[in-house]
Amino acid sequence: MLTVIGIGPGNESMMTQEAIAAIREAEIVVGYKTYTHLVKHLTMDKEVIKTGMCKEIERCQTAIDLALSGRNVALISSGDAGIYGMAGLVLELVCQQQCDLEVKLVAGITASIAAASLLGAPLMHDFCHISLSDLLTPWPMIEKRIIAAAQADFVICFYNPRSRGREGHLAKAFELMRPWKAAQTPVGVVKAAARKKQDKWITTFGEMDFSPVDMTSLVIVGNQTTYCRDGLMITPRGYEL
């Protein structure tokens, strides 16, 4: 059997009981090396197969092959495996290869939810996720999504906001949103949520500093009703108070 597991953003306190149990029950754990390190206290003497960045297909195929050989395999992703994780790729490969394999998916806490809990309640109304990585999605398509989300006044959660190879993508995203986002719109940033170097801060759309943001960061841009009070970022649901 192959179990695809979302391990949450970082530490065990943000992992589901189902995820913890699935890792403990597995014979072999497969994952990106950073993520296998995060759960090493659960893998103990298990066989652990680690791969680096840009090895997603190989990682999933290895997990599938091991499971087809009769082993109980856990393939881990950070956050939720079905949100920018390995769940979709595993299912694509299994369907394409017509494998007779039981695949179980275990939900996890995705980065936007973990970040929101640290910032206040910014996701109380309609929101969307947009990844600024153009490794798999053409940048013109990402631009269309940013503009559409801003026009519709979604709270927007930006994944993969900035890296060494994409230092300007977040700034471009803000420029695209500018016609629909007022300068005072709250913006929350959380770095390394639930990990040792966790950091967070709240600023505004007009005062946003892009330089501290990196690939471990999650950026949440509020909508027209989002406000800040007592250090908390709040998006009203619409209740009459």
Short mmCIF file of N, CA and C in Angstrom, two decimals, residues 4-5 44 58 76 81 115 135 168:
data_model
loop_
_atom_site.label_atom_id
_atom_site.label_comp_id
_atom_site.label_asym_id
_atom_site.label_seq_id
_atom_site.Cartn_x
_atom_site.Cartn_y
_atom_site.Cartn_z
N VAL A 4 0.01 8.59 0.92
CA VAL A 4 0.58 9.91 0.62
C VAL A 4 0.14 10.84 1.73
N ILE A 5 1.11 11.38 2.46
CA ILE A 5 0.84 12.04 3.74
C ILE A 5 1.25 13.51 3.72
N MET A 44 12.64 6.90 12.97
CA MET A 44 13.53 6.09 13.79
C MET A 44 14.38 5.13 12.95
N GLU A 58 10.69 11.18 -9.99
CA GLU A 58 11.48 10.04 -9.54
C GLU A 58 11.07 9.60 -8.14
N ILE A 76 5.82 11.40 1.84
CA ILE A 76 5.45 12.59 2.61
C ILE A 76 5.63 13.87 1.80
N ALA A 81 -0.64 17.21 1.18
CA ALA A 81 -0.09 16.57 -0.01
C ALA A 81 -0.89 16.87 -1.26
N ALA A 115 -0.16 29.79 8.61
CA ALA A 115 0.20 31.20 8.67
C ALA A 115 -0.95 32.04 9.20
N LEU A 135 8.05 27.49 -12.58
CA LEU A 135 8.76 26.30 -13.06
C LEU A 135 7.81 25.37 -13.81
N GLY A 168 12.10 38.89 -8.28
CA GLY A 168 11.18 39.98 -8.61
C GLY A 168 9.73 39.59 -8.76
#
